[in-house]
GROMACS .gro file of C-alpha atoms in nm:
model
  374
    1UNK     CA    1   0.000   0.000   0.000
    2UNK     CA    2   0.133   0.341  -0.102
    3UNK     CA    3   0.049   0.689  -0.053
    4UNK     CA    4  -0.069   0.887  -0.386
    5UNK     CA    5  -0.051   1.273  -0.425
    6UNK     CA    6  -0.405   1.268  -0.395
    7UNK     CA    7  -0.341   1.177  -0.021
    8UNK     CA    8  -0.609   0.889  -0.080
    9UNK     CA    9  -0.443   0.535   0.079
   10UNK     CA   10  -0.514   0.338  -0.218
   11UNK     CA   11  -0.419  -0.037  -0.220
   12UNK     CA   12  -0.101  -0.151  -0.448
   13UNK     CA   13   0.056  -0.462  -0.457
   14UNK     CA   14   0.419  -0.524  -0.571
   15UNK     CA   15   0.641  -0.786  -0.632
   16UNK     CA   16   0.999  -0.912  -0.778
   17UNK     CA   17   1.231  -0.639  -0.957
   18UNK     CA   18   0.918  -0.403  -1.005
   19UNK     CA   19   0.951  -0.044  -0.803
   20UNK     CA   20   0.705   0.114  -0.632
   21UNK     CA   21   0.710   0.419  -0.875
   22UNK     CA   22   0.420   0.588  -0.777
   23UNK     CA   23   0.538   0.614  -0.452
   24UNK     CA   24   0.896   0.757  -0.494
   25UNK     CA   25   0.715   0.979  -0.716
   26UNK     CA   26   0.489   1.156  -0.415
   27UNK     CA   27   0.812   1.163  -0.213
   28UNK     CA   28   1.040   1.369  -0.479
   29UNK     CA   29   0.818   1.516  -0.738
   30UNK     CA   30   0.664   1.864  -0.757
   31UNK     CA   31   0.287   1.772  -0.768
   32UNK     CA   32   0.030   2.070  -0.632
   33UNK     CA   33  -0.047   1.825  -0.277
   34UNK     CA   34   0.341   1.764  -0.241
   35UNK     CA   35   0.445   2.159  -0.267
   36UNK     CA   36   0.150   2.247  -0.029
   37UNK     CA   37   0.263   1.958   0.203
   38UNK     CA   38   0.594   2.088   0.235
   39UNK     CA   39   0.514   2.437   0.239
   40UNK     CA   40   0.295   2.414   0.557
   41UNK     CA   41   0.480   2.431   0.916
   42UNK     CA   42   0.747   2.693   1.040
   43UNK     CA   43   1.093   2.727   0.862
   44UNK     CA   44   1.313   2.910   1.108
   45UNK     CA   45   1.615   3.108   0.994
   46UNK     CA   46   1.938   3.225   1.164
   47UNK     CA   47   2.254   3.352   1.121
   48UNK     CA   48   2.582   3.249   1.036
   49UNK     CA   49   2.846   3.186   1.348
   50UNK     CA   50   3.009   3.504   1.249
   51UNK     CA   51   2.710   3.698   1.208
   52UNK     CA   52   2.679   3.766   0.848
   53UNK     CA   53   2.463   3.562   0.620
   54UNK     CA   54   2.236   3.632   0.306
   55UNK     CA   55   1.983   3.363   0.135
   56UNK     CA   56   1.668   3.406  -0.017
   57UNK     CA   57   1.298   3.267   0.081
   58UNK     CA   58   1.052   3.193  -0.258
   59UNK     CA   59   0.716   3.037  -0.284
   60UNK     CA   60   0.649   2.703  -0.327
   61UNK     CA   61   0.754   2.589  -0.670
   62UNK     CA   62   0.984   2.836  -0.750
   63UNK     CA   63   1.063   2.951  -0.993
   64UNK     CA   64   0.742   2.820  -1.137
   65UNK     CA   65   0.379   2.959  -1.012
   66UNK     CA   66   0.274   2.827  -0.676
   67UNK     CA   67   0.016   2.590  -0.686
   68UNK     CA   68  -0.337   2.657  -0.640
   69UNK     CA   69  -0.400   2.476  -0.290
   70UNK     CA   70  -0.487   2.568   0.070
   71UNK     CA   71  -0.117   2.685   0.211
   72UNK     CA   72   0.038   2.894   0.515
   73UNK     CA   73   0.393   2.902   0.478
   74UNK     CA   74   0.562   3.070   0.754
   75UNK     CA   75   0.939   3.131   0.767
   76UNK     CA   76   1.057   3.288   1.106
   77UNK     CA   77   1.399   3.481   1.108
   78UNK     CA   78   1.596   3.462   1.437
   79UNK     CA   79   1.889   3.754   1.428
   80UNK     CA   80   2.113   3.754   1.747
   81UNK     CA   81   2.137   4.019   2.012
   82UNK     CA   82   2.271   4.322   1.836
   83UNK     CA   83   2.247   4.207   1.498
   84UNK     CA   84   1.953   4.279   1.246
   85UNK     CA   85   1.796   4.100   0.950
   86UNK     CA   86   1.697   4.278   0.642
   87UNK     CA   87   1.433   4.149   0.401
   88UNK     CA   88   1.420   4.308   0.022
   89UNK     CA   89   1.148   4.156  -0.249
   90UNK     CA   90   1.280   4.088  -0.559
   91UNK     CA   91   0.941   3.957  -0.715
   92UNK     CA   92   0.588   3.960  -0.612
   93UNK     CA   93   0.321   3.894  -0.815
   94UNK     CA   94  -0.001   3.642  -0.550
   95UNK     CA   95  -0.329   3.499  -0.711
   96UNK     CA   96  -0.599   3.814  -0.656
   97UNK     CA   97  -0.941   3.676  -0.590
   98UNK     CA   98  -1.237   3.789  -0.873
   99UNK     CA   99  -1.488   3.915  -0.546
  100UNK     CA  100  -1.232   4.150  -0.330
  101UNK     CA  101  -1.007   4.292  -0.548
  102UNK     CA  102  -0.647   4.297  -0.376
  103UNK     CA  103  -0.638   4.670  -0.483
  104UNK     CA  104  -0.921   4.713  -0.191
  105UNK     CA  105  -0.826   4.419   0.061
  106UNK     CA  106  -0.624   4.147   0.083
  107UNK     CA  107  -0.895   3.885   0.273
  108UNK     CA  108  -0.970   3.636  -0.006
  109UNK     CA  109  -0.622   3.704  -0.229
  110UNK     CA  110  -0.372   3.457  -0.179
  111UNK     CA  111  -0.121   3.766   0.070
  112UNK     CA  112   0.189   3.809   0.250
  113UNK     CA  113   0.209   3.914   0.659
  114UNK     CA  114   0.538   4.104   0.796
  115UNK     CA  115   0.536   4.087   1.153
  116UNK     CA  116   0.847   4.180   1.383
  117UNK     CA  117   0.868   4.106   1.744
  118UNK     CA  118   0.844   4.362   2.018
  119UNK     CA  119   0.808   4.364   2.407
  120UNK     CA  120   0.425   4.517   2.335
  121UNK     CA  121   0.373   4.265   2.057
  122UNK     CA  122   0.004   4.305   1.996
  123UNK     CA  123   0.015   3.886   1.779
  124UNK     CA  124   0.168   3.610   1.860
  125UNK     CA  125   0.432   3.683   1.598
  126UNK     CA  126   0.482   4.035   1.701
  127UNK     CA  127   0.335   4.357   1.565
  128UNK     CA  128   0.255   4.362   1.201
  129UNK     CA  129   0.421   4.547   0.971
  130UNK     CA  130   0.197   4.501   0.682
  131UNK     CA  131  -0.010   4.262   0.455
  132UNK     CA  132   0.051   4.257   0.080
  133UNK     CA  133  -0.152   4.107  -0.183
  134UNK     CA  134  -0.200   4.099  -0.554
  135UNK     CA  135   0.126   4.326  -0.718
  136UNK     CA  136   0.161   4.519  -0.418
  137UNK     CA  137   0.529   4.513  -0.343
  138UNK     CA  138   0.631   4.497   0.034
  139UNK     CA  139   0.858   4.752   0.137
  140UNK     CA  140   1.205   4.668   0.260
  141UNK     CA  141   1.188   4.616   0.631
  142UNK     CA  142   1.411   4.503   0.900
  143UNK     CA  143   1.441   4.384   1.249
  144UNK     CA  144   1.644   4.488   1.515
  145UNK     CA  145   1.736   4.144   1.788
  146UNK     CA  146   1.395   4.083   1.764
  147UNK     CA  147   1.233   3.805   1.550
  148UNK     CA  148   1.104   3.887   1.175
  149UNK     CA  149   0.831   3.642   1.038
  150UNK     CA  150   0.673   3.606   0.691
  151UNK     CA  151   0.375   3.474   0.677
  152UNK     CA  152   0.262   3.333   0.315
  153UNK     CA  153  -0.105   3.270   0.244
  154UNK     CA  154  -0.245   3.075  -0.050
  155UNK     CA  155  -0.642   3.110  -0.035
  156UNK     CA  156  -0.803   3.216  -0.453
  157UNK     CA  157  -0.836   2.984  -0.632
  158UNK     CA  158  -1.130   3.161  -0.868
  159UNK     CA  159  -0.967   3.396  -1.052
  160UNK     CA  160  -0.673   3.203  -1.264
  161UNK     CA  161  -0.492   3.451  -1.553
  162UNK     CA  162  -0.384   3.284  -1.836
  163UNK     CA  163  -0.006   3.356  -1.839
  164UNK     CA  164   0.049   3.513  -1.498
  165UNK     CA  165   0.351   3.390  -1.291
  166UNK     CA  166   0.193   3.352  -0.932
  167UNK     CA  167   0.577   3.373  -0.745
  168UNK     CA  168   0.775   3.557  -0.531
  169UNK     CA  169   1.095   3.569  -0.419
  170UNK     CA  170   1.298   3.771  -0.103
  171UNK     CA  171   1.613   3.838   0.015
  172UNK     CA  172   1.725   3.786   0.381
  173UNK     CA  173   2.035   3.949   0.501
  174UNK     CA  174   2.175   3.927   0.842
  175UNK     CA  175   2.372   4.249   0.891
  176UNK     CA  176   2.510   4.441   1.209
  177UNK     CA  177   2.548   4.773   1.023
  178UNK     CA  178   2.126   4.881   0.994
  179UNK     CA  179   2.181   4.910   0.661
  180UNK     CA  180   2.365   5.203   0.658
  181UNK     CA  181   2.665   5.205   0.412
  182UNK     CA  182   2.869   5.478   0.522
  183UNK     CA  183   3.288   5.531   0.592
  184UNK     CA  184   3.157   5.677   0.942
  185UNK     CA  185   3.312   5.471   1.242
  186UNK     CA  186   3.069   5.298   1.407
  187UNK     CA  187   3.070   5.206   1.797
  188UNK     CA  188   2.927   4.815   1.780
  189UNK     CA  189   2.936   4.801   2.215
  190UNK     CA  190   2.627   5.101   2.137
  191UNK     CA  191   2.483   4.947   1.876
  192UNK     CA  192   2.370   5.216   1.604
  193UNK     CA  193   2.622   5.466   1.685
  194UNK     CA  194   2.832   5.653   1.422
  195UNK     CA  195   3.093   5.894   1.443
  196UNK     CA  196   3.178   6.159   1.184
  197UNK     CA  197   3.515   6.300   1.218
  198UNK     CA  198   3.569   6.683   1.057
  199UNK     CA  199   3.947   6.551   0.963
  200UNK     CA  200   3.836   6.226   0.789
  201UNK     CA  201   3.555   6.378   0.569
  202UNK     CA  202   3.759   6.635   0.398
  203UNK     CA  203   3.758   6.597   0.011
  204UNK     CA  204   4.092   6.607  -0.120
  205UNK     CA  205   4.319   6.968  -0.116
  206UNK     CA  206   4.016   7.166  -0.006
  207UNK     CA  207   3.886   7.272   0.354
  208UNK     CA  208   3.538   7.145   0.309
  209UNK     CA  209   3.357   6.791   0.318
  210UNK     CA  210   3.001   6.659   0.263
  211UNK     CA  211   2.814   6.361   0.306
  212UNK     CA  212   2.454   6.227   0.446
  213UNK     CA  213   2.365   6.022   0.713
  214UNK     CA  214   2.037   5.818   0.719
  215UNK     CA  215   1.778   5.657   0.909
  216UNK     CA  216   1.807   5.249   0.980
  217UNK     CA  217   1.749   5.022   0.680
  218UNK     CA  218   1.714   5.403   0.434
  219UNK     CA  219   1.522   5.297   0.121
  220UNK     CA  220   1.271   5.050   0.327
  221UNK     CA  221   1.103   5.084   0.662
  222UNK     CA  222   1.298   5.185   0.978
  223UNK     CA  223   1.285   4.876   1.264
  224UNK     CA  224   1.072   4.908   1.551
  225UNK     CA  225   1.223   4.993   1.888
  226UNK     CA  226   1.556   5.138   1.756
  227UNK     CA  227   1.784   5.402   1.937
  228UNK     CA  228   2.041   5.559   1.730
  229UNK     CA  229   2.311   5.820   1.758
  230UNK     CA  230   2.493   6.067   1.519
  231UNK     CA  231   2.823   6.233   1.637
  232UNK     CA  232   2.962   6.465   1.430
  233UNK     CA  233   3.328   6.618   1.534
  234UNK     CA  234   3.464   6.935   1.413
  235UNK     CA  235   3.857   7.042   1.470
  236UNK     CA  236   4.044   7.388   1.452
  237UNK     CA  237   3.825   7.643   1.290
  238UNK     CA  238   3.609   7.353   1.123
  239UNK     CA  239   3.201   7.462   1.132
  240UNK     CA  240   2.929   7.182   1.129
  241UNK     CA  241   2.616   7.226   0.941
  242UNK     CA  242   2.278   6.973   0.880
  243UNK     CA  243   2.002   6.971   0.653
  244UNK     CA  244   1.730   6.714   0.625
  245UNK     CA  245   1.623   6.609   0.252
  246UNK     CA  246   1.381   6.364   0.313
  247UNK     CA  247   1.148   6.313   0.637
  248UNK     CA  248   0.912   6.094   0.767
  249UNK     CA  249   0.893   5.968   1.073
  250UNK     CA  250   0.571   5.883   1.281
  251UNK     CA  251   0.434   6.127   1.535
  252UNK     CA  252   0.212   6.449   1.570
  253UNK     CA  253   0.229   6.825   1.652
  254UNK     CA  254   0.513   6.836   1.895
  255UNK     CA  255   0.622   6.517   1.925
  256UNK     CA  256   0.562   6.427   2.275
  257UNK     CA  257   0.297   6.137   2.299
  258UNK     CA  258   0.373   5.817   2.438
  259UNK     CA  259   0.392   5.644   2.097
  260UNK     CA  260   0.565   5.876   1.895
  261UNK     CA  261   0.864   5.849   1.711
  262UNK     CA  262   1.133   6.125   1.741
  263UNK     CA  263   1.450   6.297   1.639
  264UNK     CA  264   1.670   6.554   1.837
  265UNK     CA  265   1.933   6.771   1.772
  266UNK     CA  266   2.196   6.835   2.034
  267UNK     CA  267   2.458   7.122   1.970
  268UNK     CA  268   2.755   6.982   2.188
  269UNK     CA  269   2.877   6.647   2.377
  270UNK     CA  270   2.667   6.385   2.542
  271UNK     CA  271   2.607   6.443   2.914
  272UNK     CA  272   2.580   6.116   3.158
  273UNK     CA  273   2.215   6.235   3.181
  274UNK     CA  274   2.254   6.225   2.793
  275UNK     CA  275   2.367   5.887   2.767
  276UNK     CA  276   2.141   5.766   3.057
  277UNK     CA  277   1.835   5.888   2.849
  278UNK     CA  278   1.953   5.766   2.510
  279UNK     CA  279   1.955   5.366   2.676
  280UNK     CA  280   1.584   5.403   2.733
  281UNK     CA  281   1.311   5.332   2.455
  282UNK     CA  282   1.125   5.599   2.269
  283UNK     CA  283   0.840   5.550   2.452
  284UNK     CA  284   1.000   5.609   2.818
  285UNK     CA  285   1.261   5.902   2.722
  286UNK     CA  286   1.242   6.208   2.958
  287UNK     CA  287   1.337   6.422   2.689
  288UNK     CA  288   0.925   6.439   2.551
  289UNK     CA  289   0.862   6.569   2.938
  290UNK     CA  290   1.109   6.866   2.859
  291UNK     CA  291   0.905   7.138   2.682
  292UNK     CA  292   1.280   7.356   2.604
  293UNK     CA  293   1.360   7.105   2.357
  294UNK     CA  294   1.280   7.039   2.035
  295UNK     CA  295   1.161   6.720   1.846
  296UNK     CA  296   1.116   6.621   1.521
  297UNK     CA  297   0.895   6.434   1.369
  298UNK     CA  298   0.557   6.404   1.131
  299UNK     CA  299   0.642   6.500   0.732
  300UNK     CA  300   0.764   6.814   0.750
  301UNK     CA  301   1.118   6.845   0.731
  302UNK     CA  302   1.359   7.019   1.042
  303UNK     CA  303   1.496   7.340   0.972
  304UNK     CA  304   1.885   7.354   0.871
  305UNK     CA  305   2.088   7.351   1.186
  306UNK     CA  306   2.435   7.529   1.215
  307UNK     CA  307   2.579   7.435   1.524
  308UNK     CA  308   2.767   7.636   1.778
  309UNK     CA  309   2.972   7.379   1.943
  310UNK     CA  310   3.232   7.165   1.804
  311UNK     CA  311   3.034   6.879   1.864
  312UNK     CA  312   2.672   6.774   1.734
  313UNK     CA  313   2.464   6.472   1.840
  314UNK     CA  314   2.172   6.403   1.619
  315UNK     CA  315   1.925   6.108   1.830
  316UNK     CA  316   1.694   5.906   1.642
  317UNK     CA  317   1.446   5.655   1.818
  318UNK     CA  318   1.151   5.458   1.697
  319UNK     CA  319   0.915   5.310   1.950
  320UNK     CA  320   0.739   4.984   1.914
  321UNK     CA  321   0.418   5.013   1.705
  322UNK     CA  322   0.462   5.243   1.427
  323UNK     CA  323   0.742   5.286   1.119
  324UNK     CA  324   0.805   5.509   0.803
  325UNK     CA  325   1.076   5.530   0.590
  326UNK     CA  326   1.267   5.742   0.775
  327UNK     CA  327   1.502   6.061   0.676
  328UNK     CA  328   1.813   6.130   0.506
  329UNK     CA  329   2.037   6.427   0.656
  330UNK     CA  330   2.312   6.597   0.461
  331UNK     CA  331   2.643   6.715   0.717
  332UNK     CA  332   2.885   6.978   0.569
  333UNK     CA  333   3.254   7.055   0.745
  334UNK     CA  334   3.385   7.407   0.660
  335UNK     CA  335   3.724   7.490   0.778
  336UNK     CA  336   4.074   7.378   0.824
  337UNK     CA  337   4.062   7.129   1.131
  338UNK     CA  338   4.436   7.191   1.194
  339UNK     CA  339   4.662   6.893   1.170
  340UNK     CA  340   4.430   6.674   0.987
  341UNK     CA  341   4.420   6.388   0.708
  342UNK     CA  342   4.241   6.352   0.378
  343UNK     CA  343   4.016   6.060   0.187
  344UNK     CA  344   4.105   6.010  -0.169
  345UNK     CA  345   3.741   6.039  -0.384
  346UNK     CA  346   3.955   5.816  -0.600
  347UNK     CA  347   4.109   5.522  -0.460
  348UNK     CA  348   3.916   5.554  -0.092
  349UNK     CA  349   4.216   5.528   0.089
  350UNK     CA  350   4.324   5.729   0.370
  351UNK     CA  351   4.616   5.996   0.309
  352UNK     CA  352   4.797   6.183   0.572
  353UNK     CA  353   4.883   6.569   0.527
  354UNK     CA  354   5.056   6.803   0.762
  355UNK     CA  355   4.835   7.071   0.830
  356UNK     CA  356   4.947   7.428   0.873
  357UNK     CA  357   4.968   7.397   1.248
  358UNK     CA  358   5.218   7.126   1.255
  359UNK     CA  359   5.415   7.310   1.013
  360UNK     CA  360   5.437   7.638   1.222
  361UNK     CA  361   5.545   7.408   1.502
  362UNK     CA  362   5.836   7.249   1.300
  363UNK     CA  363   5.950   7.590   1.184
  364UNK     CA  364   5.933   7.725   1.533
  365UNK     CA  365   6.138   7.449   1.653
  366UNK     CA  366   6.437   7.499   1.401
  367UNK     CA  367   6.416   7.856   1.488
  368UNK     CA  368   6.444   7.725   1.865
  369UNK     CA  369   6.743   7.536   1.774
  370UNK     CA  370   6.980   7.764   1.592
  371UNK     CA  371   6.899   8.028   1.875
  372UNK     CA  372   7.081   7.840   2.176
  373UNK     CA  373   7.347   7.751   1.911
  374UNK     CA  374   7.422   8.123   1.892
   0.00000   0.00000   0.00000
């Protein structure tokens, strides 16, 4: 007795040299029972021992159209403490259903979930970032130590186009950098900390340098729960300036309710007060109690900021219900920072230069030296 596709126990009798073919065929084909079989149940996914891995997730019968049967696939990503896990669609294209048009819901198209963990998870799976359905293409997202799960759906089965490639496929990428791709140094014992040093981000022979700094995971969604930090260091008679290009980040008016997400600008060095608050989530951060400072958030972008320290701290934190994608900030050094080096637009490596103030000193030694002689 074998086991068809059908899943129907139908009795088969065999004997001498001949192979139970239909059998071996329900074990390693590709029929529509044998993909959904598989595809139900939990796939879990984790990281490489050094922390850095990148695969891909696809539907059922890939890279062929999913079959047409009652599915949940579920694949559950499991990133380590301090690392994240981005997730980028490459293809999407799900089975719509002819009633409810995925354009208006997704409840009887075949649809993806996004969920990510939190400590206020409002599922089982965590809060959800979205559902997608039809040719609505999910946005990139991330997670931040916390679990990511995709949820996968297969429910029309009325409304077949001749043609269409029912697929998708996803990239997973286990990362400790939140997707930001910058030269900036980053601290890894604070997690989402960069530094931008005034003598590093000169262009080459002038007194000026430019760059941008982003939101996590720029381009998709920015994680849940997520503190970070932007220091930007200025030397000699270097100035710092910001401006914000793009902006949106969740909150209202000023920025102070319980669930809103925030940024603040700090003209000078972290205090232990500072550093105490920046530990704490969005949510709990004195800062939205203190009516002399100013927060950012909503779609309207902050004002350029010239600062009048030497030092600027730019905080960003998300809290644990609610994500957009983000900003993008643009940082400009003016000035000679005094003994300073240089990084070559060409070849990115790092060249040293003696600045004027090392040169003076040299000079002023010499001069030193053939005095006592005399």
């Amino acid at each position: 007795m074998v086991l068809h596709g059908s899943m129907k126990m139908v009795p088969t009798d065999f004997c001498g040299l001949l192979l139970p073919v239909l059998a071996v065929a329900f074990l390693f084909g590709s029929t529509a029972a044998n993909e959904a079989m598989l595809c139900n149940g939990v796939k879990t996914i984790h990281s490489s021992p050094n922390g850095h891995s990148t695969g891909y997730i696809t539907s059922p019968n890939h890279p062929k159209p999913y079959p047409a049967e009652n599915m949940q696939c579920t694949f559950r990503f499991e990133p380590k403490v301090g690392e994240q896990v981005q997730l980028t669609f490459s293809y999407f294209n799900l089975r719509e259903s002819s009633k409810v048009p995925a354009t208006q819901n997704c409840d009887l198209s075949d649809s993806i979930k996004i969920f990510i963990g939190t400590t206020r998870s409002n599922t089982e799976h965590g809060n959800q970032v979205g559902e997608y359905c039809g040719r609505t293409h999910p946005e990139i997202v991330m997670a931040v130590s916390r679990p990511l799960t995709v949820i996968f759906t297969v429910r029309a089965k009325d409304n077949p186009t001749i043609g269409a490639v029912y697929m998708f496929k996803a990239k997973y990428t286990f990362t400790k950098d939140y997707g930001f791709k910058t030269h900036a140094h980053q601290n890894h014992s604070a997690g989402c900390h960069f530094t931008f040093d005034g003598r590093r981000e000169l262009a080459p022979g002038t007194q000026s340098g430019n760059g941008h700094f982003d939101s996590p995971n720029f381009g998709g969604l920015y994680p849940f729960a997520t503190n970070c930090l932007y220091t930007f260091r200025a030397y000699g008679n270097q100035t710092i300036r910001l401006n914000f290009d793009k902006f949106k980040v969740e909150g209202h008016h000023d920025c102070r309710r319980t669930e809103d997400d925030f940024l603040y600008i700090k003209d000078g060095e972290m205090s232990k007060t500072d550093w105490q608050n920046f530990a704490v989530s969005a949510e709990e951060d004195p800062v939205k109690r203190e009516t002399s400072t100013t927060l950012f958030c909503g779609l309207r972008n902050p004002p350029p900021f010239a600062a009048q320290q030497k030092v600027v701290n730019v905080i960003f934190k998300s809290g644990q219900w609610r994500t957009n994608t983000g900003f993008r900030g643009t940082y400009h050094f003016q000035g000679h920072p005094g003994v300073y080096w240089t990084r070559s637009s060409t070849t990115k490596s790092t060249t040293w230069s003696a600045g004027l103030t090392l040169l003076a000193l040299f000079m002023l030694s010499i001069a030193q030296t053939f005095s006592s002689r005399s």
